[in-house]
CSV table of C-alpha atoms in Angstrom, one decimal:
chain,number,residue,atom,x,y,z
R,1,MET,CA,31.6,43.6,14.5
R,2,SER,CA,29.9,46.9,14.0
R,3,GLU,CA,33.6,48.6,14.4
R,4,HIS,CA,34.9,46.9,12.0
R,5,PRO,CA,34.7,48.5,7.9
R,6,ARG,CA,32.5,45.8,5.6
R,7,VAL,CA,33.8,43.2,4.2
R,8,GLU,CA,32.9,41.2,0.5
R,9,ILE,CA,34.0,38.6,-0.1
R,10,TYR,CA,33.1,36.7,-3.8
R,11,THR,CA,32.9,32.3,-3.7
R,12,LYS,CA,32.6,29.3,-5.5
R,13,GLU,CA,31.5,25.9,-4.3
R,14,ASN,CA,34.6,24.6,-4.1
R,15,CYS,CA,37.0,26.9,-4.1
R,16,PRO,CA,40.2,26.3,-1.7
R,17,TYR,CA,41.4,29.9,-2.0
R,18,CYS,CA,37.6,31.1,-1.3
R,19,GLU,CA,38.3,28.9,2.1
R,20,LYS,CA,41.7,30.0,3.0
R,21,ALA,CA,40.0,34.1,2.1
R,22,LYS,CA,37.0,33.2,5.3
R,23,ASP,CA,39.7,31.1,7.3
R,24,LEU,CA,42.2,34.6,7.0
R,25,PHE,CA,39.7,36.8,8.9
R,26,ASP,CA,38.0,34.2,11.0
R,27,SER,CA,41.2,34.6,12.6
R,28,LYS,CA,40.8,38.4,12.4
R,29,GLY,CA,37.3,38.4,14.5
R,30,VAL,CA,36.2,40.1,11.6
R,31,ASP,CA,32.2,39.6,10.0
R,32,TYR,CA,32.4,39.5,7.0
R,33,GLU,CA,29.0,39.1,3.4
R,34,THR,CA,30.6,36.1,1.7
R,35,TYR,CA,28.2,35.7,-2.6
R,36,ASN,CA,28.4,32.1,-4.3
R,37,VAL,CA,28.4,33.3,-8.0
R,38,THR,CA,28.1,29.2,-8.7
R,39,GLY,CA,25.2,29.1,-10.5
R,40,ASP,CA,24.1,32.5,-10.6
R,41,GLU,CA,25.6,34.3,-14.3
R,42,GLU,CA,24.0,37.7,-12.4
R,43,LEU,CA,26.0,37.6,-9.6
R,44,PHE,CA,29.0,36.2,-11.7
R,45,GLU,CA,28.7,39.1,-13.7
R,46,GLU,CA,28.7,41.6,-10.7
R,47,MET,CA,31.8,40.1,-9.5
R,48,VAL,CA,34.0,40.6,-12.3
R,49,GLU,CA,32.5,44.1,-13.3
R,50,ARG,CA,33.6,44.9,-9.9
R,51,ALA,CA,36.9,43.4,-10.3
R,52,ASP,CA,37.7,44.6,-13.0
R,53,GLY,CA,37.8,41.8,-15.0
R,54,ARG,CA,39.1,39.3,-13.5
R,55,GLN,CA,37.3,36.5,-13.5
R,56,THR,CA,38.4,33.6,-10.8
R,57,ALA,CA,37.8,33.8,-7.0
R,58,PRO,CA,37.9,35.1,-4.5
R,59,GLU,CA,37.6,38.8,-5.1
R,60,VAL,CA,37.8,40.4,-1.8
R,61,PHE,CA,36.5,44.3,-1.3
R,62,ILE,CA,36.3,45.8,2.2
R,63,ASP,CA,34.0,49.2,1.9
R,64,ASP,CA,34.1,48.6,-1.6
R,65,GLU,CA,37.1,48.6,-2.1
R,66,LEU,CA,39.1,46.3,-4.3
R,67,ILE,CA,42.0,43.8,-3.0
R,68,GLY,CA,41.4,41.3,-4.7
R,69,GLY,CA,42.2,37.7,-5.0
R,70,TRP,CA,43.8,35.6,-2.1
R,71,ASP,CA,47.1,36.2,-3.6
R,72,ASP,CA,47.1,39.4,-2.8
R,73,THR,CA,44.7,39.9,0.5
R,74,GLN,CA,47.2,37.7,1.2
R,75,ALA,CA,50.0,39.7,0.2
R,76,LEU,CA,48.4,42.0,2.2
R,77,ASP,CA,48.1,40.8,5.4
R,78,GLU,CA,52.5,39.6,5.4
R,79,ALA,CA,52.9,42.9,5.0
R,80,GLY,CA,50.2,44.5,7.7
R,81,GLU,CA,48.2,46.8,5.5
R,82,LEU,CA,45.1,44.4,6.0
R,83,ASP,CA,44.9,45.0,10.0
R,84,GLU,CA,45.2,49.3,9.3
R,85,LYS,CA,42.6,48.2,6.0
R,86,LEU,CA,39.9,46.6,8.7
R,87,GLY,CA,40.7,49.4,12.0
R,88,ILE,CA,42.5,46.5,14.2
R,89,ALA,CA,46.1,47.6,13.6
R,90,ALA,CA,45.5,50.5,16.2
R,91,ALA,CA,43.6,47.5,18.6
R,92,ASP,CA,46.7,45.5,18.7
R,93,GLY,CA,49.7,48.6,19.1
R,94,GLY,CA,50.0,48.3,15.2
R,95,GLU,CA,53.8,47.2,17.0
R,96,PRO,CA,55.7,44.2,17.3
R,97,ALA,CA,55.1,42.8,21.0
R,98,ASP,CA,57.9,43.2,22.7
R,99,ASP,CA,57.8,39.9,24.3
R,100,VAL,CA,58.6,37.0,22.3
R,101,GLU,CA,56.9,33.6,23.0
R,102,HIS,CA,58.5,30.7,23.2
R,103,ARG,CA,57.6,26.7,22.3
R,104,ARG,CA,58.9,23.7,22.3
R,105,LEU,CA,57.5,22.8,18.7
R,106,ILE,CA,57.2,25.0,15.7
R,107,ILE,CA,56.0,23.2,12.3
R,108,SER,CA,56.0,25.2,9.4
R,109,GLY,CA,53.2,24.1,6.7
R,110,SER,CA,49.7,23.1,7.4
R,111,GLY,CA,49.2,20.5,4.3
R,112,ILE,CA,49.4,17.0,5.0
R,113,ALA,CA,53.1,16.3,6.0
R,114,GLY,CA,52.7,19.3,8.8
R,115,LEU,CA,49.5,18.3,9.9
R,116,THR,CA,50.8,14.9,11.0
R,117,ALA,CA,53.4,15.9,11.9
R,118,ALA,CA,50.9,18.2,14.3
R,119,ILE,CA,49.0,15.2,15.4
R,120,TYR,CA,52.2,13.3,16.8
R,121,ALA,CA,53.7,16.0,18.1
R,122,ALA,CA,50.8,16.8,20.3
R,123,ARG,CA,49.8,13.3,21.5
R,124,SER,CA,53.6,13.2,22.4
R,125,ASN,CA,52.6,15.7,24.7
R,126,ASN,CA,55.3,18.5,22.6
R,127,ASP,CA,52.7,21.1,22.4
R,128,PRO,CA,53.5,21.9,18.7
R,129,LEU,CA,52.7,25.6,17.3
R,130,VAL,CA,50.9,25.7,13.5
R,131,PHE,CA,51.9,28.2,11.0
R,132,GLU,CA,49.5,27.7,8.0
R,133,GLY,CA,52.0,29.7,5.2
R,134,ASP,CA,51.0,31.3,2.2
R,135,GLU,CA,49.3,28.9,0.7
R,136,PRO,CA,47.0,27.1,3.7
R,137,GLY,CA,45.7,23.0,3.5
R,138,GLY,CA,48.5,23.1,0.6
R,139,GLN,CA,48.0,21.6,-2.1
R,140,LEU,CA,46.3,18.9,-1.4
R,141,THR,CA,43.6,21.5,-0.9
R,142,LEU,CA,43.2,21.6,-4.6
R,143,THR,CA,42.8,18.3,-5.6
R,144,THR,CA,39.2,17.8,-5.9
R,145,ASP,CA,39.1,13.6,-5.5
R,146,VAL,CA,41.6,12.0,-4.1
R,147,GLU,CA,41.5,8.6,-4.5
R,148,ASN,CA,44.6,6.9,-3.6
R,149,TYR,CA,44.9,7.4,0.6
R,150,PRO,CA,44.5,4.4,2.1
R,151,GLY,CA,41.0,4.0,4.1
R,152,PHE,CA,39.0,5.5,1.7
R,153,PRO,CA,37.3,3.4,-0.7
R,154,GLU,CA,35.3,5.7,-2.1
R,155,GLY,CA,37.8,9.0,-2.1
R,156,ILE,CA,37.8,11.8,-1.0
R,157,SER,CA,38.1,15.8,-1.8
R,158,GLY,CA,41.3,17.3,-1.3
R,159,PRO,CA,40.3,20.1,1.1
R,160,ASP,CA,37.7,17.5,3.3
R,161,LEU,CA,41.6,15.0,4.1
R,162,ILE,CA,43.1,18.0,5.3
R,163,ASN,CA,39.8,19.4,7.3
R,164,ASN,CA,39.6,16.2,9.7
R,165,MET,CA,43.5,16.0,10.0
R,166,LYS,CA,43.1,20.0,10.9
R,167,GLU,CA,40.1,18.8,13.7
R,168,GLN,CA,42.2,15.4,14.8
R,169,ALA,CA,45.1,17.8,15.4
R,170,GLU,CA,43.3,20.8,17.4
R,171,ARG,CA,42.0,17.8,19.6
R,172,PHE,CA,45.2,16.5,20.4
R,173,GLY,CA,46.0,20.0,21.2
R,174,ALA,CA,47.9,21.6,18.5
R,175,GLU,CA,47.8,25.3,18.2
R,176,ILE,CA,47.5,25.8,14.2
R,177,GLU,CA,48.2,30.1,13.4
R,178,ASN,CA,48.6,31.7,10.4
R,179,GLY,CA,51.4,32.9,9.6
R,180,VAL,CA,54.3,33.6,6.9
R,181,ILE,CA,57.4,32.8,8.6
R,182,GLU,CA,60.4,34.4,6.8
R,183,SER,CA,63.1,33.4,8.3
R,184,VAL,CA,65.2,31.0,11.0
R,185,ASP,CA,68.1,32.0,12.5
R,186,ASP,CA,69.8,28.5,13.4
R,187,SER,CA,73.2,30.5,15.4
R,188,SER,CA,72.1,30.2,18.9
R,189,ARG,CA,69.7,28.3,20.5
R,190,PRO,CA,67.2,28.0,20.9
R,191,TYR,CA,65.7,28.7,17.5
R,192,ARG,CA,65.0,32.2,16.6
R,193,VAL,CA,61.5,32.5,14.2
R,194,GLU,CA,60.6,35.4,12.6
R,195,LEU,CA,57.5,35.2,11.0
R,196,SER,CA,56.3,37.7,7.8
R,197,ASN,CA,54.6,40.6,10.5
R,198,GLY,CA,57.4,41.0,12.5
R,199,ASP,CA,55.7,38.8,14.9
R,200,VAL,CA,59.0,36.5,17.1
R,201,TYR,CA,59.0,33.5,18.7
R,202,THR,CA,61.9,30.9,20.1
R,203,THR,CA,61.9,27.4,19.7
R,204,ASP,CA,63.9,24.0,21.5
R,205,ALA,CA,62.5,22.5,17.9
R,206,PHE,CA,61.6,22.9,13.7
R,207,ILE,CA,59.7,20.8,11.7
R,208,ALA,CA,60.3,22.3,7.5
R,209,ALA,CA,56.8,20.8,6.0
R,210,SER,CA,56.7,24.4,4.1
R,211,GLY,CA,55.4,22.3,1.2
R,212,ALA,CA,56.1,23.7,-2.7
R,213,SER,CA,54.3,25.9,-4.8
R,214,ALA,CA,53.2,25.5,-8.3
R,215,ARG,CA,56.0,26.6,-11.1
R,216,THR,CA,54.8,29.1,-14.3
R,217,LEU,CA,56.4,29.0,-17.7
R,218,GLY,CA,57.5,32.0,-17.8
R,219,ILE,CA,56.9,32.9,-21.0
R,220,PRO,CA,55.5,36.6,-22.0
R,221,GLY,CA,51.8,37.2,-21.3
R,222,GLU,CA,51.8,34.9,-18.8
R,223,ASP,CA,51.6,37.5,-15.5
R,224,ASP,CA,49.7,40.0,-17.0
R,225,LEU,CA,46.7,37.3,-17.7
R,226,MET,CA,47.3,35.4,-14.4
R,227,GLY,CA,43.4,35.7,-13.3
R,228,TYR,CA,42.2,36.3,-16.8
R,229,GLY,CA,42.4,33.7,-18.0
R,230,VAL,CA,45.8,31.4,-16.4
R,231,SER,CA,45.1,29.2,-13.6
R,232,THR,CA,47.7,27.0,-11.6
R,233,CYS,CA,44.2,25.1,-10.6
R,234,ALA,CA,41.4,24.1,-12.1
R,235,THR,CA,39.7,23.2,-8.8
R,236,CYS,CA,39.5,27.0,-8.6
R,237,ASP,CA,38.8,28.8,-11.3
R,238,GLY,CA,37.6,25.6,-14.5
R,239,ALA,CA,33.7,26.1,-13.5
R,240,PHE,CA,34.6,30.3,-14.7
R,241,PHE,CA,35.6,28.8,-18.9
R,242,ARG,CA,32.5,26.7,-19.0
R,243,GLY,CA,31.4,25.9,-22.3
R,244,GLU,CA,34.9,27.7,-23.3
R,245,GLU,CA,38.5,25.0,-25.1
R,246,MET,CA,41.0,24.9,-22.6
R,247,LEU,CA,44.6,24.1,-22.5
R,248,VAL,CA,46.7,22.2,-20.3
R,249,VAL,CA,50.4,22.2,-20.2
R,250,GLY,CA,52.6,19.7,-18.4
R,251,GLY,CA,53.1,15.4,-18.3
R,252,GLY,CA,52.3,14.6,-14.4
R,253,ASP,CA,50.0,13.2,-12.6
R,254,ALA,CA,48.9,16.6,-11.2
R,255,ALA,CA,48.3,17.5,-15.5
R,256,MET,CA,47.0,14.5,-16.3
R,257,GLU,CA,44.2,15.7,-13.2
R,258,GLU,CA,43.7,18.9,-14.5
R,259,ALA,CA,42.6,17.9,-17.8
R,260,ASN,CA,40.3,15.2,-16.9
R,261,PHE,CA,38.7,17.3,-14.7
R,262,LEU,CA,38.0,20.5,-17.0
R,263,THR,CA,36.0,17.3,-19.0
R,264,LYS,CA,33.1,18.2,-17.1
R,265,PHE,CA,33.2,21.8,-18.7
R,266,ALA,CA,35.2,23.0,-20.9
R,267,GLU,CA,34.1,22.2,-24.8
R,268,LYS,CA,36.7,20.1,-26.0
R,269,VAL,CA,41.0,20.0,-24.1
R,270,TYR,CA,44.1,20.0,-25.4
R,271,LEU,CA,46.8,18.5,-23.5
R,272,VAL,CA,50.3,20.0,-24.3
R,273,HIS,CA,53.9,17.5,-23.2
R,274,ARG,CA,57.1,19.1,-24.4
R,275,ARG,CA,58.0,15.5,-24.7
R,276,GLU,CA,57.2,12.3,-25.8
R,277,GLU,CA,56.7,10.2,-23.6
R,278,PHE,CA,54.3,11.5,-20.5
R,279,ARG,CA,55.7,10.7,-16.7
R,280,ALA,CA,52.7,10.8,-14.9
R,281,GLU,CA,51.3,6.8,-13.1
R,282,ASP,CA,49.7,4.3,-15.7
R,283,TYR,CA,46.9,4.9,-14.0
R,284,TRP,CA,46.4,8.3,-15.2
R,285,ILE,CA,47.7,7.4,-18.7
R,286,ASP,CA,45.0,4.9,-19.1
R,287,ARG,CA,42.4,7.4,-18.5
R,288,ILE,CA,42.9,9.6,-20.2
R,289,GLN,CA,43.2,8.3,-23.2
R,290,GLU,CA,39.7,7.1,-22.3
R,291,LYS,CA,39.1,10.5,-22.5
R,292,VAL,CA,41.1,11.3,-26.4
R,293,GLU,CA,39.3,8.1,-27.8
R,294,GLU,CA,35.9,9.1,-26.9
R,295,GLY,CA,36.8,13.4,-28.4
R,296,GLU,CA,37.2,15.3,-25.3
R,297,ILE,CA,40.2,15.6,-24.7
R,298,GLU,CA,43.2,16.5,-26.9
R,299,LEU,CA,47.0,14.6,-26.8
R,300,ILE,CA,49.7,17.9,-28.6
R,301,LYS,CA,53.0,16.3,-27.5
R,302,ASN,CA,56.1,18.4,-28.0
R,303,ALA,CA,55.0,20.6,-27.8
R,304,GLU,CA,55.9,24.1,-25.9
R,305,VAL,CA,53.3,27.2,-25.4
R,306,THR,CA,55.9,30.8,-26.0
R,307,GLU,CA,53.2,33.6,-25.8
R,308,ILE,CA,49.9,34.0,-24.6
R,309,HIS,CA,47.8,37.0,-25.9
R,310,GLY,CA,44.6,38.2,-24.7
R,311,SER,CA,44.2,40.7,-22.3
R,312,ALA,CA,42.0,41.5,-19.3
R,313,GLU,CA,38.5,42.3,-20.0
R,314,GLY,CA,38.7,40.4,-22.2
R,315,GLY,CA,40.5,37.3,-20.9
R,316,VAL,CA,43.0,34.5,-23.6
R,317,ASP,CA,42.2,34.8,-27.1
R,318,THR,CA,45.5,32.8,-28.6
R,319,VAL,CA,48.3,30.6,-27.8
R,320,ASP,CA,51.2,30.1,-29.8
R,321,LEU,CA,53.3,27.1,-29.4
R,322,VAL,CA,55.8,25.3,-31.6
R,323,ARG,CA,56.3,22.4,-31.9
R,324,HIS,CA,59.1,19.5,-32.8
R,325,PRO,CA,59.1,15.6,-33.8
R,326,GLU,CA,62.2,15.3,-30.5
R,327,GLY,CA,60.6,17.7,-28.0
R,328,TYR,CA,62.1,20.4,-26.3
R,329,PRO,CA,61.2,22.3,-29.4
R,330,THR,CA,62.2,25.5,-27.8
R,331,ASP,CA,65.8,24.1,-28.2
R,332,LYS,CA,65.0,23.6,-31.3
R,333,LEU,CA,63.7,27.0,-33.0
R,334,ASP,CA,65.7,27.1,-36.7
R,335,ASP,CA,65.1,23.4,-37.1
R,336,PRO,CA,63.7,23.6,-40.4
R,337,GLU,CA,61.1,20.5,-38.4
R,338,THR,CA,60.1,23.0,-35.8
R,339,GLU,CA,56.5,23.8,-36.4
R,340,ALA,CA,55.0,27.3,-35.3
R,341,PHE,CA,51.3,27.7,-34.7
R,342,GLU,CA,48.9,29.4,-32.8
R,343,MET,CA,45.3,28.0,-30.7
R,344,ASP,CA,42.5,29.6,-30.3
R,345,VAL,CA,41.9,28.5,-26.3
R,346,GLY,CA,39.7,30.0,-23.4
R,347,ALA,CA,41.9,29.7,-20.5
R,348,VAL,CA,45.4,28.0,-20.2
R,349,PHE,CA,46.3,26.0,-16.8
R,350,LEU,CA,49.0,25.6,-15.6
R,351,ALA,CA,49.9,22.0,-13.6
R,352,ILE,CA,54.4,22.1,-14.8
R,353,GLY,CA,55.4,20.7,-11.6
R,354,HIS,CA,56.2,22.8,-7.7
R,355,THR,CA,59.6,25.0,-6.6
R,356,PRO,CA,59.8,24.1,-2.8
R,357,ASN,CA,59.0,27.0,-0.1
R,358,THR,CA,62.1,26.6,1.6
R,359,GLY,CA,63.9,30.2,1.0
R,360,TYR,CA,63.2,31.2,5.3
R,361,LEU,CA,65.9,28.7,5.1
R,362,GLU,CA,68.4,30.4,3.6
R,363,GLY,CA,71.0,31.6,5.9
R,364,THR,CA,70.9,29.0,8.0
R,365,ASP,CA,73.5,25.7,7.7
R,366,VAL,CA,70.2,23.3,6.4
R,367,GLU,CA,71.2,22.2,3.7
R,368,MET,CA,70.0,22.3,0.5
R,369,ASP,CA,69.8,21.1,-2.8
R,370,GLU,CA,70.0,23.3,-6.3
R,371,ALA,CA,66.8,23.9,-6.4
R,372,GLY,CA,66.2,24.9,-3.1
R,373,TYR,CA,64.8,21.1,-1.5
R,374,ILE,CA,66.2,20.2,2.1
R,375,GLN,CA,69.1,17.3,1.8
R,376,THR,CA,68.3,15.0,5.0
R,377,GLU,CA,70.3,11.7,6.5
R,378,GLY,CA,68.3,9.9,4.0
R,379,GLY,CA,69.9,11.6,1.0
R,380,LYS,CA,68.5,13.8,-1.6
R,381,GLY,CA,65.0,13.3,-2.3
R,382,GLY,CA,63.1,11.8,0.7
R,383,GLY,CA,64.8,9.5,3.4
R,384,GLN,CA,64.8,10.3,6.6
R,385,THR,CA,64.1,13.6,8.3
R,386,ARG,CA,67.3,14.5,10.0
R,387,THR,CA,68.5,18.2,8.8
R,388,GLY,CA,72.5,19.2,9.5
R,389,VAL,CA,70.8,21.3,12.3
R,390,PRO,CA,70.4,19.0,15.8
R,391,GLY,CA,66.7,20.1,16.3
R,392,ILE,CA,65.7,21.2,12.5
R,393,PHE,CA,63.5,18.3,10.5
R,394,GLY,CA,61.8,18.5,7.2
R,395,ALA,CA,59.0,16.7,5.7
R,396,GLY,CA,56.7,16.3,2.4
R,397,ASP,CA,57.5,18.3,-0.8
R,398,VAL,CA,59.5,20.9,1.0
R,399,VAL,CA,62.7,17.3,1.0
R,400,ASP,CA,60.6,14.6,-1.2
R,401,TYR,CA,61.0,16.0,-5.4
R,402,HIS,CA,60.4,12.5,-6.6
R,403,TYR,CA,57.9,10.3,-5.1
R,404,GLN,CA,55.4,13.7,-3.6
R,405,GLN,CA,52.6,11.5,-2.5
R,406,ALA,CA,50.1,12.7,0.5
R,407,VAL,CA,50.8,9.4,1.8
R,408,THR,CA,54.4,10.0,1.1
R,409,ALA,CA,53.8,13.3,2.9
R,410,ALA,CA,51.7,12.0,5.9
R,411,GLY,CA,54.7,9.7,6.6
R,412,MET,CA,57.3,12.0,6.2
R,413,GLY,CA,55.3,14.7,8.6
R,414,CYS,CA,55.5,11.1,10.9
R,415,LYS,CA,58.9,10.2,11.7
R,416,ALA,CA,59.6,14.5,11.5
R,417,ALA,CA,57.8,14.5,14.5
R,418,LEU,CA,58.8,11.6,15.9
R,419,ASP,CA,62.8,12.5,15.7
R,420,ALA,CA,61.2,15.6,17.0
R,421,ASP,CA,60.6,13.9,20.1
R,422,ASP,CA,63.7,12.0,20.7
R,423,TYR,CA,65.5,15.1,20.6
R,424,LEU,CA,63.5,17.1,22.5
R,425,GLU,CA,63.6,14.3,25.0
R,426,THR,CA,67.3,14.0,24.5
R,427,ALA,CA,68.5,17.3,25.1
R,428,ALA,CA,65.7,17.3,28.4
R,429,VAL,CA,68.0,14.5,29.6
R,430,GLU,CA,71.8,16.5,28.9
R,431,ALA,CA,70.3,19.5,30.5
R,432,GLU,CA,69.1,17.9,33.5
R,433,SER,CA,72.6,16.4,33.8
R,434,GLY,CA,74.6,19.6,33.3
R,435,ALA,CA,72.3,21.1,35.8
R,436,THR,CA,73.2,18.3,38.3
R,437,GLU,CA,76.3,18.2,37.5
R,438,VAL,CA,76.9,21.7,38.0
R,439,ALA,CA,74.8,21.5,41.0
R,440,ALA,CA,77.7,18.9,42.1
R,441,SER,CA,80.5,20.9,41.8
R,442,ASP,CA,79.2,23.6,43.3
R,443,ASP,CA,79.0,22.1,47.3
């Protein structure tokens, strides 16, 4: 569209955040140019120079102005500033619409739980409206190969699985829109749902399936070097550091999957875990042990990273670590057995768990634990999907901190849709019964 400014997006292959950026501009009806830097050193260097040294994709430019990566672009969109830069704010009036749209069912999140709920809800004629949230597609979009999801004997990539589910949900009539829910008001019915861009909806039922976001260490150097060699997504950024020694922090399935993936590019991968025993399933432990024996991965147990050194221009230079035979070394810094040491690595990948995305439910009567996980009728850590608020349901990683598997998230999404359908049917019957009683009393 010629009336819009020129939009350029530097991308790479198998980059879920690149797809999210493109989806965002597609949803706005804005044309853009893409430059794939994979395997093109000259184009990669051009991107790094234009992006002030950042070595990750995507990098978005509007009329030669650096917008930044996916997080930066999304933040501008949530603040309403992206439309202004694109010249479409005026066409939309620049203000939220006065009319409040009512929907039978709203689903927060477009990961596997949200999309499964959307498929079932659409087939039940509940006309679900799905808001993608700030991480469209959820954690599976950051996963290279999903080998344990039933029905795919050769495995399937995370993005492909999500895209297939999205198409399936839309085929049955679900609407999927780019948007981040800011708050839910459950003080009266129908419930009021407000987006970060100011749009407001009301809904008879609501499914929270907004997933969880990657945690960070909170150590010096981490924030400053995020995107300059520090990352929470090996799939997205690993190829940028080809030939470097890389460090992965974590001890679960995700950390081992990241470490295994990085062996495709790294000179060597160091897997740092603060305990002696790993929490990953045996499959991953065995697979990583093979890589250890082959010399591709080195395990550093009972250790923690305490600081990351480097610069935006040069990326990660070194990391400081401490190690203690009993683990949890930061609790034993004064212990004579604590060893402090330094490592030269070119990139650091964090895989240390997630925080549930449930901030928009603060202020409601939905019960959550101290970490922010929704408490449902099934008890802490899983079970059924009904919350203590009639008509509000939870599914996937916002509830389940224990299993956190694609198949269990899909199962909970199914349950949530069925529970919501039962609630909506019951509410409709009660409303009709109440109307009949009023009519009879009027007679």
